mmCIF file of C-alpha atoms and ligand atoms in Angstrom:
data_model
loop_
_atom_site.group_PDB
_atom_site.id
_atom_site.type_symbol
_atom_site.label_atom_id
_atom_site.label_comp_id
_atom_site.label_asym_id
_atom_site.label_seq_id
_atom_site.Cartn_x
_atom_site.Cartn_y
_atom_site.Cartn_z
ATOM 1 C CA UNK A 93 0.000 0.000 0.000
ATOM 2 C CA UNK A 94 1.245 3.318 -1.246
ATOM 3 C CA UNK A 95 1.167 5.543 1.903
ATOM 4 C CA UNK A 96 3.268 2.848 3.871
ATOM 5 C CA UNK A 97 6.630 4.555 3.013
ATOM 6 C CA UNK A 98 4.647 7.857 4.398
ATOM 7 C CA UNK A 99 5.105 9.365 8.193
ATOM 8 C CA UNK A 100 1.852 10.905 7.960
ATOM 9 C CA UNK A 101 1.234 13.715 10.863
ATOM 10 C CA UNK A 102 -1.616 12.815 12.671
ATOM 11 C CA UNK A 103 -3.385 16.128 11.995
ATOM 12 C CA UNK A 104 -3.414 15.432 8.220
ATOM 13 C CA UNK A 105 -4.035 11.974 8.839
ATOM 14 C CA UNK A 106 -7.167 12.828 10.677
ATOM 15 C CA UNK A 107 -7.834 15.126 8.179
ATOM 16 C CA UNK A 108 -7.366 12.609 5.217
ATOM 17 C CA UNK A 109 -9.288 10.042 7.032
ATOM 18 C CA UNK A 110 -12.119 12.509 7.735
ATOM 19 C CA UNK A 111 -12.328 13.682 3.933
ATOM 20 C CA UNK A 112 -11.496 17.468 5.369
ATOM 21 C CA UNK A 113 -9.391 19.629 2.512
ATOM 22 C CA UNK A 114 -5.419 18.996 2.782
ATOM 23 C CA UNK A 115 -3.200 20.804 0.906
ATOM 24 C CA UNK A 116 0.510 19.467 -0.190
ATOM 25 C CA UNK A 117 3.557 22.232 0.850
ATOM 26 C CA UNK A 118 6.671 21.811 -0.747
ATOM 27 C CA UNK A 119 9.880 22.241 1.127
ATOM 28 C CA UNK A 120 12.882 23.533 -1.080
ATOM 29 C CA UNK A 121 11.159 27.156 -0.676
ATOM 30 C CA UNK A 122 12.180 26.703 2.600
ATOM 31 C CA UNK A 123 15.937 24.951 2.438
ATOM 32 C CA UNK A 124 17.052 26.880 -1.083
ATOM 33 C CA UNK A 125 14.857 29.411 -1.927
ATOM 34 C CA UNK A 126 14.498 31.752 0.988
ATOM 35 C CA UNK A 127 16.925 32.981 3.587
ATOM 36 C CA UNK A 128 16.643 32.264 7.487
ATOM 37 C CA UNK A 129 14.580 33.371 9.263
ATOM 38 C CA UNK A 130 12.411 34.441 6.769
ATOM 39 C CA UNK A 131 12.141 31.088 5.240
ATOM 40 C CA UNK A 132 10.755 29.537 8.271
ATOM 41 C CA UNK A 133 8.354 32.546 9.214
ATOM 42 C CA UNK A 134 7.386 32.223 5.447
ATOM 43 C CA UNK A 135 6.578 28.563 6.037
ATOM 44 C CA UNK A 136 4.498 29.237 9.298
ATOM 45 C CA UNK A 137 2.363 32.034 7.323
ATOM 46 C CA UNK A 138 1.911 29.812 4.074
ATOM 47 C CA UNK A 139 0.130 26.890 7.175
ATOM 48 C CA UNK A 140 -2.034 29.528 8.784
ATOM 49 C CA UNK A 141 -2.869 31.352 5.302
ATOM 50 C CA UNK A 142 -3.966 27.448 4.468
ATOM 51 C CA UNK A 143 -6.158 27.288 8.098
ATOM 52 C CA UNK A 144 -7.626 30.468 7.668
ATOM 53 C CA UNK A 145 -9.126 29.165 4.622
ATOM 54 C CA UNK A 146 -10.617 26.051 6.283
ATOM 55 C CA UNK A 147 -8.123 23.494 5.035
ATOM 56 C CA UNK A 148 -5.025 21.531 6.729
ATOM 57 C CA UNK A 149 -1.429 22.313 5.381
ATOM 58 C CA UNK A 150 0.844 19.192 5.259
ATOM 59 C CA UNK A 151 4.464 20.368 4.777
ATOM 60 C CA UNK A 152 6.506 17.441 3.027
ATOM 61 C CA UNK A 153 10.146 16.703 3.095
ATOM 62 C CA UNK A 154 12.534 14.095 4.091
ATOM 63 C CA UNK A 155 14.094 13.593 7.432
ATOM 64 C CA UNK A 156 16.527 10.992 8.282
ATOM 65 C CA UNK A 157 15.375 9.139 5.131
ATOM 66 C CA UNK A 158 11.230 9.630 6.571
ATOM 67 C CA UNK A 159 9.379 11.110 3.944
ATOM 68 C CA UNK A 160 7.068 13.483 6.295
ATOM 69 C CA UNK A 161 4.090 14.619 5.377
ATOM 70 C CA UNK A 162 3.213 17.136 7.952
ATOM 71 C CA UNK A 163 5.779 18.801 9.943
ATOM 72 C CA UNK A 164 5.716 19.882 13.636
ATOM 73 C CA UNK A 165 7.130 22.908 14.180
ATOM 74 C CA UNK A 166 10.564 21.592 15.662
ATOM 75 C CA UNK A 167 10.872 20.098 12.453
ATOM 76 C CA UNK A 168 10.238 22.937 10.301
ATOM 77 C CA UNK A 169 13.075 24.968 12.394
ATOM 78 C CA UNK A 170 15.322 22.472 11.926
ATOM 79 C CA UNK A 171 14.912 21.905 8.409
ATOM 80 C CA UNK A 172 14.955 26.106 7.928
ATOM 81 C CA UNK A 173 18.023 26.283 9.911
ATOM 82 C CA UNK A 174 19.571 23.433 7.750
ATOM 83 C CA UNK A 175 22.505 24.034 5.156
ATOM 84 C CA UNK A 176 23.182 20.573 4.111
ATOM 85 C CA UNK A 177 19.562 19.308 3.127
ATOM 86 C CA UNK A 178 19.492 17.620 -0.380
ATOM 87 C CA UNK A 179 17.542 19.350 -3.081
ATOM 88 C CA UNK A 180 15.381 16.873 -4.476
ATOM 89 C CA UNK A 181 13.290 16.138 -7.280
ATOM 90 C CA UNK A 182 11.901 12.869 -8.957
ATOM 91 C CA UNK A 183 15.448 11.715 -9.621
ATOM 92 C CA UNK A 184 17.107 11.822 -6.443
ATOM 93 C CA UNK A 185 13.892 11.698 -4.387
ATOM 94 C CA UNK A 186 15.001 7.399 -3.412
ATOM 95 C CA UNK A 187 18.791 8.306 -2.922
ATOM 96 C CA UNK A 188 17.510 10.285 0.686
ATOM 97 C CA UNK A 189 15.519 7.694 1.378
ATOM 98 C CA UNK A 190 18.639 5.166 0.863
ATOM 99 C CA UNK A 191 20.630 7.541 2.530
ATOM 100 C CA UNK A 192 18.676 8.408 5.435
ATOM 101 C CA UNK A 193 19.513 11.512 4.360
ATOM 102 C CA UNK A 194 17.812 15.184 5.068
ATOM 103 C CA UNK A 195 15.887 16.696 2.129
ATOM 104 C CA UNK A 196 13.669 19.282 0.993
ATOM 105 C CA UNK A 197 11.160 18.754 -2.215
ATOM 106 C CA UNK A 198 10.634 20.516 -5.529
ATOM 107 C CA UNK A 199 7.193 21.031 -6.943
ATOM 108 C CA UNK A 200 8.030 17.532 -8.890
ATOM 109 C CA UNK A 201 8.835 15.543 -5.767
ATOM 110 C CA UNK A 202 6.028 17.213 -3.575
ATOM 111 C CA UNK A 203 3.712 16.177 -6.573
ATOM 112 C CA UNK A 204 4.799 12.478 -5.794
ATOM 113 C CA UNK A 205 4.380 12.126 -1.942
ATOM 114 C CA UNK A 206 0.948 14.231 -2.188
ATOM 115 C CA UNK A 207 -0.173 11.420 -4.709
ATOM 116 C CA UNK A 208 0.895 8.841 -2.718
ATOM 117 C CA UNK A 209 -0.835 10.201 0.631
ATOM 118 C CA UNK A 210 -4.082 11.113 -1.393
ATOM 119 C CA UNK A 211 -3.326 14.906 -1.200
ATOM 120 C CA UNK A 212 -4.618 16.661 -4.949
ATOM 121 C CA UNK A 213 -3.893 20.272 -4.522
ATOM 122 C CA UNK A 214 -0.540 21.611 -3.561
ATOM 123 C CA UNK A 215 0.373 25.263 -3.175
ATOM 124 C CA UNK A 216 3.869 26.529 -4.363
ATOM 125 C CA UNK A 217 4.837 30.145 -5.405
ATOM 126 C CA UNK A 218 6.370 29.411 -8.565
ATOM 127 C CA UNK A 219 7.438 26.317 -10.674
ATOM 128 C CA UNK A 220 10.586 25.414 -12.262
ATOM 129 C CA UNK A 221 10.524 25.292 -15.979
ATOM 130 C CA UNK A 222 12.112 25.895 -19.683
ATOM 131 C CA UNK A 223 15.551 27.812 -18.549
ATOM 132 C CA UNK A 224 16.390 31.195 -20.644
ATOM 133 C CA UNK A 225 18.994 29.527 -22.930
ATOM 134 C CA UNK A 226 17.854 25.915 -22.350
ATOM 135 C CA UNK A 227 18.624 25.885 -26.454
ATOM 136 C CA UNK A 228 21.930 25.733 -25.005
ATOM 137 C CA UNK A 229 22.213 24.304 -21.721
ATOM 138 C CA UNK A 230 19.253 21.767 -22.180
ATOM 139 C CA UNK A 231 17.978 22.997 -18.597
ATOM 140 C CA UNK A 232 14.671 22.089 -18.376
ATOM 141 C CA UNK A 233 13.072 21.590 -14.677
ATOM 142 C CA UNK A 234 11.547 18.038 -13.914
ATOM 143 C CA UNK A 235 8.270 19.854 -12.912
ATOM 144 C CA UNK A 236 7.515 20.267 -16.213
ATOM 145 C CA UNK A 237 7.387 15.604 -17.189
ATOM 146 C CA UNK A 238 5.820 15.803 -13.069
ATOM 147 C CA UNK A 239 2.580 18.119 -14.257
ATOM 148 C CA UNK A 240 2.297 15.619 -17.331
ATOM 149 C CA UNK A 241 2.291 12.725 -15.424
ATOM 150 C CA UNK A 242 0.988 13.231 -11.884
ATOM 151 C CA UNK A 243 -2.456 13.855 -10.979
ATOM 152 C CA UNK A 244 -2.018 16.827 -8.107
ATOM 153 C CA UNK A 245 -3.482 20.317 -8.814
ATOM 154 C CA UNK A 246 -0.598 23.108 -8.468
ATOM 155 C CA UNK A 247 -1.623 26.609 -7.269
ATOM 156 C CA UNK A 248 1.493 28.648 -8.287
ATOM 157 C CA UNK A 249 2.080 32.590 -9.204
ATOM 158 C CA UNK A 250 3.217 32.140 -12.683
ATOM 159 C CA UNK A 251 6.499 30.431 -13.739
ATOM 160 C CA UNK A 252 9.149 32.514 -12.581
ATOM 161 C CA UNK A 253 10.117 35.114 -14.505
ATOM 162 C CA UNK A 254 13.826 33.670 -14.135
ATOM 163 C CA UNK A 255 12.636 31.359 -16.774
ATOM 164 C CA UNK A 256 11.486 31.993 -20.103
ATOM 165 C CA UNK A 257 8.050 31.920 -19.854
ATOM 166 C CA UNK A 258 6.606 31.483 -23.589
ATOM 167 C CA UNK A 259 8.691 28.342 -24.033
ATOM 168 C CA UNK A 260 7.377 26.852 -20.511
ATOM 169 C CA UNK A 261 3.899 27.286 -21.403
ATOM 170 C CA UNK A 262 5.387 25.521 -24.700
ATOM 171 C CA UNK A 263 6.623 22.548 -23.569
ATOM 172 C CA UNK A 264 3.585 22.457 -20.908
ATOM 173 C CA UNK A 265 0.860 22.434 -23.803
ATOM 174 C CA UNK A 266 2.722 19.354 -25.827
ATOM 175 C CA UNK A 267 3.083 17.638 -22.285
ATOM 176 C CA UNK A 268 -0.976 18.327 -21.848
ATOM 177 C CA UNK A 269 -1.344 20.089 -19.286
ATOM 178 C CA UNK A 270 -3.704 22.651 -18.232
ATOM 179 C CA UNK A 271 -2.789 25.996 -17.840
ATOM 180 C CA UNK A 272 -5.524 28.118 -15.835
ATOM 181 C CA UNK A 273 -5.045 31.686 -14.546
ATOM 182 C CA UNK A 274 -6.898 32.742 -11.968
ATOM 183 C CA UNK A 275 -9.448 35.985 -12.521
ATOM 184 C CA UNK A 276 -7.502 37.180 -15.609
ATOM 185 C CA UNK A 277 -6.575 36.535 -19.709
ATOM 186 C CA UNK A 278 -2.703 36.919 -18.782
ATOM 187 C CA UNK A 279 -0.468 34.255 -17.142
ATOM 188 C CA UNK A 280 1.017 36.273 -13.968
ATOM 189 C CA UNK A 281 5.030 35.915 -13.986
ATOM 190 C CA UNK A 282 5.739 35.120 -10.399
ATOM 191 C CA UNK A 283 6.558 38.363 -8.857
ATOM 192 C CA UNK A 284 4.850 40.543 -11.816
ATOM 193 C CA UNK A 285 1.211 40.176 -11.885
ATOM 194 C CA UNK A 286 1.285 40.469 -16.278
ATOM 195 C CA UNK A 287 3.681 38.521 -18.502
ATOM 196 C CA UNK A 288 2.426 40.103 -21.430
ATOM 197 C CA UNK A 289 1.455 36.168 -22.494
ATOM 198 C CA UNK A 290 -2.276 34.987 -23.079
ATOM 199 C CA UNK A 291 -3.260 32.251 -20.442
ATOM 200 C CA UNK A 292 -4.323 29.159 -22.212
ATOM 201 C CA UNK A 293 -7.241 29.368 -19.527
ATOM 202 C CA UNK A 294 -8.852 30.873 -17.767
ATOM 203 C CA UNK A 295 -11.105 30.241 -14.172
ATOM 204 C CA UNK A 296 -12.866 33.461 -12.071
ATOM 205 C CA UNK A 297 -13.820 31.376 -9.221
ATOM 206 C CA UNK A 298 -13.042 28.093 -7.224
ATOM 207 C CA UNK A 299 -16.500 26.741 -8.151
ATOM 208 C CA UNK A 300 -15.121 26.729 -11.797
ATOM 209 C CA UNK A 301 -11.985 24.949 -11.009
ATOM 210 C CA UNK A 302 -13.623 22.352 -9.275
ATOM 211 C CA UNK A 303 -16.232 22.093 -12.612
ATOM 212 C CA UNK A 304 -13.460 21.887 -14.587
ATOM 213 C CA UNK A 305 -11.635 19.508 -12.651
ATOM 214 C CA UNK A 306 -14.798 17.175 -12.544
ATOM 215 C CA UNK A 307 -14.739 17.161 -15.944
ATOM 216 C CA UNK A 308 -11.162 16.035 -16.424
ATOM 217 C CA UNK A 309 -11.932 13.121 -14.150
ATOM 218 C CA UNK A 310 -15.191 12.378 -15.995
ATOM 219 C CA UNK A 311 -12.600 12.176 -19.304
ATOM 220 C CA UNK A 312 -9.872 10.143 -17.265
ATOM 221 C CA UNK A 313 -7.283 12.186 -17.884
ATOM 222 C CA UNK A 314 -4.534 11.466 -16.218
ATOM 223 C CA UNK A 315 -1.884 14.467 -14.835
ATOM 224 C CA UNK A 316 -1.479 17.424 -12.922
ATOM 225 C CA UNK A 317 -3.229 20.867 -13.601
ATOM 226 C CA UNK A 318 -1.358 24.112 -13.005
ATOM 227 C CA UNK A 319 -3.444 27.046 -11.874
ATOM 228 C CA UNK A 320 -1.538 30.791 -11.942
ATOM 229 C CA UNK A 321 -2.613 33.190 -9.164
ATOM 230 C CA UNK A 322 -1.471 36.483 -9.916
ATOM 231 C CA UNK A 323 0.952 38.107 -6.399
ATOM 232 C CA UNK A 324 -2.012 40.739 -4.834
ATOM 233 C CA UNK A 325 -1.426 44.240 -6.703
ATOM 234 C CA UNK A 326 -0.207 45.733 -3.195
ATOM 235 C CA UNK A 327 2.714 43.141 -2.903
ATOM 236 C CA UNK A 328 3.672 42.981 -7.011
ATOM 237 C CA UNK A 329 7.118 44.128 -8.900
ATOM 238 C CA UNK A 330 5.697 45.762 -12.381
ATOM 239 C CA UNK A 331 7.318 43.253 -14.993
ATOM 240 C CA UNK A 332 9.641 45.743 -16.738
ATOM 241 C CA UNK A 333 11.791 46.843 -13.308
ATOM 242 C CA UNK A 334 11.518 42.987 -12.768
ATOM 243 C CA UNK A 335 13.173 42.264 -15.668
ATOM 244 C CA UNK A 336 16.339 44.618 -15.185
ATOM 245 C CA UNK A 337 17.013 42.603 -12.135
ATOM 246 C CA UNK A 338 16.351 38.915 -13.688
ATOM 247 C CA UNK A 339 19.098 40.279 -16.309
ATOM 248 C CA UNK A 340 21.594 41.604 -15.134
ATOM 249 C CA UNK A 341 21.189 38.314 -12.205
ATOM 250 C CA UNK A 342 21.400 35.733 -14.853
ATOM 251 C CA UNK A 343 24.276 37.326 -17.058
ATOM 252 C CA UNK A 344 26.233 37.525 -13.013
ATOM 253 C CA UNK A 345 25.094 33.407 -12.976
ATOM 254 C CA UNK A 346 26.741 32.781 -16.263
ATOM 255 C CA UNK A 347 29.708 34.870 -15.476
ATOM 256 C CA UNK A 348 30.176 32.657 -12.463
ATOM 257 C CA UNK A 349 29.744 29.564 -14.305
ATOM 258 C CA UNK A 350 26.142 28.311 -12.151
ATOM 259 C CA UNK A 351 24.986 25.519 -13.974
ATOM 260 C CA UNK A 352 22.520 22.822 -12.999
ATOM 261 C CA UNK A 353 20.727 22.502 -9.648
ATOM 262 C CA UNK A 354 21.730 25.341 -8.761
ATOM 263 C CA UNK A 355 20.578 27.798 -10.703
ATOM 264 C CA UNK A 356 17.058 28.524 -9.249
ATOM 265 C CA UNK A 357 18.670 28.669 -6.166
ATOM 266 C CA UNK A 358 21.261 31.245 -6.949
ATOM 267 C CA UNK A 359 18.835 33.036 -9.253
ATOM 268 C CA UNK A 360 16.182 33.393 -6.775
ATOM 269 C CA UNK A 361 18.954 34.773 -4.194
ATOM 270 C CA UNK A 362 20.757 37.008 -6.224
ATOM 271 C CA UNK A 363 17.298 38.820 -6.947
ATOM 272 C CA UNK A 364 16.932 39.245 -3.368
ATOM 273 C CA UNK A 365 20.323 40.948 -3.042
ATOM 274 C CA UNK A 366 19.564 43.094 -5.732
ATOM 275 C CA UNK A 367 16.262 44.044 -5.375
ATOM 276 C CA UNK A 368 17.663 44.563 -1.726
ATOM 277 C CA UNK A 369 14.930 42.304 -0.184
ATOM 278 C CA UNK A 370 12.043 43.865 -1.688
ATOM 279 C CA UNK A 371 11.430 40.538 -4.175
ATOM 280 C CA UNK A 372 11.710 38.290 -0.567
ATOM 281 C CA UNK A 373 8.857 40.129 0.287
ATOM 282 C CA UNK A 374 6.795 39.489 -2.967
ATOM 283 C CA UNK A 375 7.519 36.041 -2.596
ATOM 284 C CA UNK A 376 5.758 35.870 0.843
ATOM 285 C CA UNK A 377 3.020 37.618 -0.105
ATOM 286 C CA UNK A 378 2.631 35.508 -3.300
ATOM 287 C CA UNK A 379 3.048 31.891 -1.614
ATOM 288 C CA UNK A 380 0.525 33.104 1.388
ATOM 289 C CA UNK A 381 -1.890 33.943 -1.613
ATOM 290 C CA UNK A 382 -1.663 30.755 -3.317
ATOM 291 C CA UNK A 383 -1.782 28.853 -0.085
ATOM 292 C CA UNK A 384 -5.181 30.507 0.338
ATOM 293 C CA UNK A 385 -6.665 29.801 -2.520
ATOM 294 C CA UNK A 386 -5.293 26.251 -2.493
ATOM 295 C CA UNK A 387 -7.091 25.794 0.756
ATOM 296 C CA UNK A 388 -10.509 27.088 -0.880
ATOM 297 C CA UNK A 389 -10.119 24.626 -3.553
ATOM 298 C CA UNK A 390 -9.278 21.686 -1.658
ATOM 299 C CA UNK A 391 -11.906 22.521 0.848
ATOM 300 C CA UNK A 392 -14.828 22.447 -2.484
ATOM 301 C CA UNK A 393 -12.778 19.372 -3.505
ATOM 302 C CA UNK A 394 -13.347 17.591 -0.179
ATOM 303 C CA UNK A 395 -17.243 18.103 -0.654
ATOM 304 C CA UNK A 396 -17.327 16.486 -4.024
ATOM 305 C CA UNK A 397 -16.859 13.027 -5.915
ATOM 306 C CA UNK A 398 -13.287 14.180 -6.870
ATOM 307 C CA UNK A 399 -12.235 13.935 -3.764
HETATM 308 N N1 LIG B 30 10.032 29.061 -6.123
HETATM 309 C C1 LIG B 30 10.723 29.791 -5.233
HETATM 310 N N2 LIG B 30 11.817 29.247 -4.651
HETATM 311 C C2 LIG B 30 12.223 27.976 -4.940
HETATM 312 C C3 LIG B 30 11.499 27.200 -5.897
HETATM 313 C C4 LIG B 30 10.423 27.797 -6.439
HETATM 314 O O1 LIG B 30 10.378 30.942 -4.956
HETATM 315 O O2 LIG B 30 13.212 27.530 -4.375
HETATM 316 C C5 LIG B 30 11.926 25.774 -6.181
HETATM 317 C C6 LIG B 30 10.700 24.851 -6.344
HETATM 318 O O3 LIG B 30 10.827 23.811 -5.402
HETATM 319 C C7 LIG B 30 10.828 24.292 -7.756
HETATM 320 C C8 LIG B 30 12.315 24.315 -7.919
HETATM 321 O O4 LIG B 30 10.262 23.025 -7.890
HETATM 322 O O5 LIG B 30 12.703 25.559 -7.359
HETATM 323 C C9 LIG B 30 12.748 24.162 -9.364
HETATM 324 O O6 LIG B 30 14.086 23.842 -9.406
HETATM 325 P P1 LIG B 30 14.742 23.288 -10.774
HETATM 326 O O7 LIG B 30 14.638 24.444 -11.738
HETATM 327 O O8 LIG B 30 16.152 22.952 -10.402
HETATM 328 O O9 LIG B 30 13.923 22.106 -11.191
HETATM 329 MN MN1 LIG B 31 17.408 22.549 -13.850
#
C-alpha cells in the first residue's frame, strides 16, 4: 500500500481520514529558496494562510530518510536552519531515502508524496521550468514531465520570470497540461502580476476549477493541472523593473559559471540581493496567496466526488 513509506502527521491523517481539505507544501522554498529566518516565518504564514481558509497544510520533506508529510514545528526549524539538506526532485527523491539523508522537495517531488498520501492540490509560489537559454544548456526543470504525469493540482504565481516563460507554457501544452489563470486573460510571472502572455485558460472562481476539474476526471485524464494566481497588486514588482534585475542576475550566474541545480537557487537569491529584499517580500506575499486559494479549492474538492 502506497502511503506505507509515508510518516503521515496525525493532523493530516485525521484530516485525510475525515475527507477534510489537505493541501501538499513543498519544502525547497524553505531549504534553497528563501533565507533564514524568513524562510521559516514564510513557512508558518503559508500553514495559517492554508487554516484560515478552512483546510489543513501538510508540509513534506525528508528527514533521516522519513518522507514526512506534515511537519511539527521543531521540524520545520530544523529543516529552515539546515545548510546541508538535499535538493530533491523525482530523480534523487530514493537516494535520501537510501541515505537516510535530510531533504527538501521541488514542486516535482512534492507532486509524488501528495499522490501517494491522497493529497490533490498543492500550493507553491512558482514552478521550475524551460531555462532562458535551455537551447543551449538543455535545462529544463523536472516539474515540467511531473505536471504531465501526476495527478495533483498546483496553485502557483506564474512560472518565474527567471525562466522563459513562452517556451514553458510551450513545452507544458505538448506535455498536456492545463494551464488556468486565476481571474484574468494573462499568465502572472511570479513576482509581476502580467507577462504580457495569453493564459491558455482561464477560471474566475473556485466553483469553476472544481467544474473543470470534474470534468477532467469524468474524461480520465490522467496528470497534474497548473493554476496561476497572480501576487495581490499591493505586494507585485511591475514586470519591466523585474526584468532589469532577472538580467543583469542571470548574465552575473553565467559569469560565475552556475549551472545545474543550482541555478534557481542562486537566481532566486541574487534577486533578493539586488532588489535589496524587496522581491523576498513578494515572494511571501505571493506563496501566502496561493496557499489561500489552495485551501478554498481543496476545501470544495473535499465536498465532491473528486475527492
Ligand atoms: N520558487 C521559489 N523558490 C524555490 C522554488 C520555487 O520561490 O526555491 C523551487 C521549487 O521547489 C521548484 C524548484 O520546484 O525551485 C525548481 O528547481 P529546478 O529548476 O532545479 O527544477
Ligand atoms: Mn534545472
Amino acid at each position: 500500500m502506497s502511503q506505507a513509506i509515508l510518516t503521515i502527521s496525525p493532523e493530516v491523517k485525521a484530516a485525510l481520514n475525515n475527507r477534510q481539505g489537505v493541501v501538499a507544501l513543498e519544502s525547497t522554498i524553505i531549504t534553497h529558496g528563501m533565507p533564514y529566518p524568513e524562510n521559516r516565518d514564510t513557512a508558518l504564514g503559508v500553514e495559517q494562510a492554508v487554516r484560515d481558509s478552512g483546510a489543513i497544510p501538510a508540509t513534506i520533506a525528508i528527514i533521516d530518510g522519513q518522507i514526512m508529510v506534515g511537519l511539527d514545528e521543531q521540524q520545520l526549524e530544523t529543516l529552515a536552519t539546515s545548510s546541508n539538506a538535499m535538493k530533491l526532485s523525482r530523480a534523487d527523491l530514493a537516494m535520501a531515502l537510501a541515505r537516510k539523508a535530510m531533504g527538501s522537495t521541488t514542486v516535482a517531488a512534492t507532486m509524488i508524496i501528495a499522490h501517494l498520501a491522497g493529497i490533490k492540490v498543492f500550493a507553491t509560489g512558482g514552478i521550475g521550468g524551460v531555462h532562458q537559454g535551455a537551447e543551449l544548456s538543455f535545462d529544463i526543470s523536472a516539474d515540467l514531465q511531473e505536471l504531465g504525469r501526476t495527478p495533483v493540482s498546483v496553485i502557483c504565481a506564474g512560472a518565474k520570470a527567471i525562466l522563459d516563460i513562452p517556451k514553458t507554457l510551450e513545452v507544458l501544452e505538448t506535455l498536456g497540461v492545463p494551464v488556468l489563470a486565476y481571474g484574468q486573460d494573462e499568465v502572472p510571472a511570479f513576482w509581476s502580476r502580467s507577462s504580457g502572455l495569453a493564459a491558455p485558460l482561464r477560471a474566475d472562481t473556485v466553483a469553476q476549477i472544481v467544474d473543470f476539474m470534474q470534468a477532467r476526471e469524468s474524461l480520465q485524464l490522467d496528470g497534474g493541472v497548473l493554476i496561476t494566481n497572480p501576487v495581490p497588486a499591493e505586494a507585485e514588482i511591475p514586470q519591466a523593473e523585474m526584468q532589469t534585475y532577472i538580467a543583469q542576475a542571470i548574465k552575473e550566474s553565467q559569469a560565475a559559471g552556475i549551472s545545474g541545480k543550482a541555478v534557481t537557487p542562486w537566481l532566486l537569491g541574487r534577486i533578493v540581493e539586488i532588489t535589496e529584499g524587496r522581491s523576498l517580500v513578494t515572494n511571501q506575499a505571493l506563496i501566502v496567496n496561493n496557499a489561500r486559494l489552495a485551501g478554498e479549492l481543496a476545501v470544495s474538492l473535499s465536498g465532491t466526488a473528486t475527492n
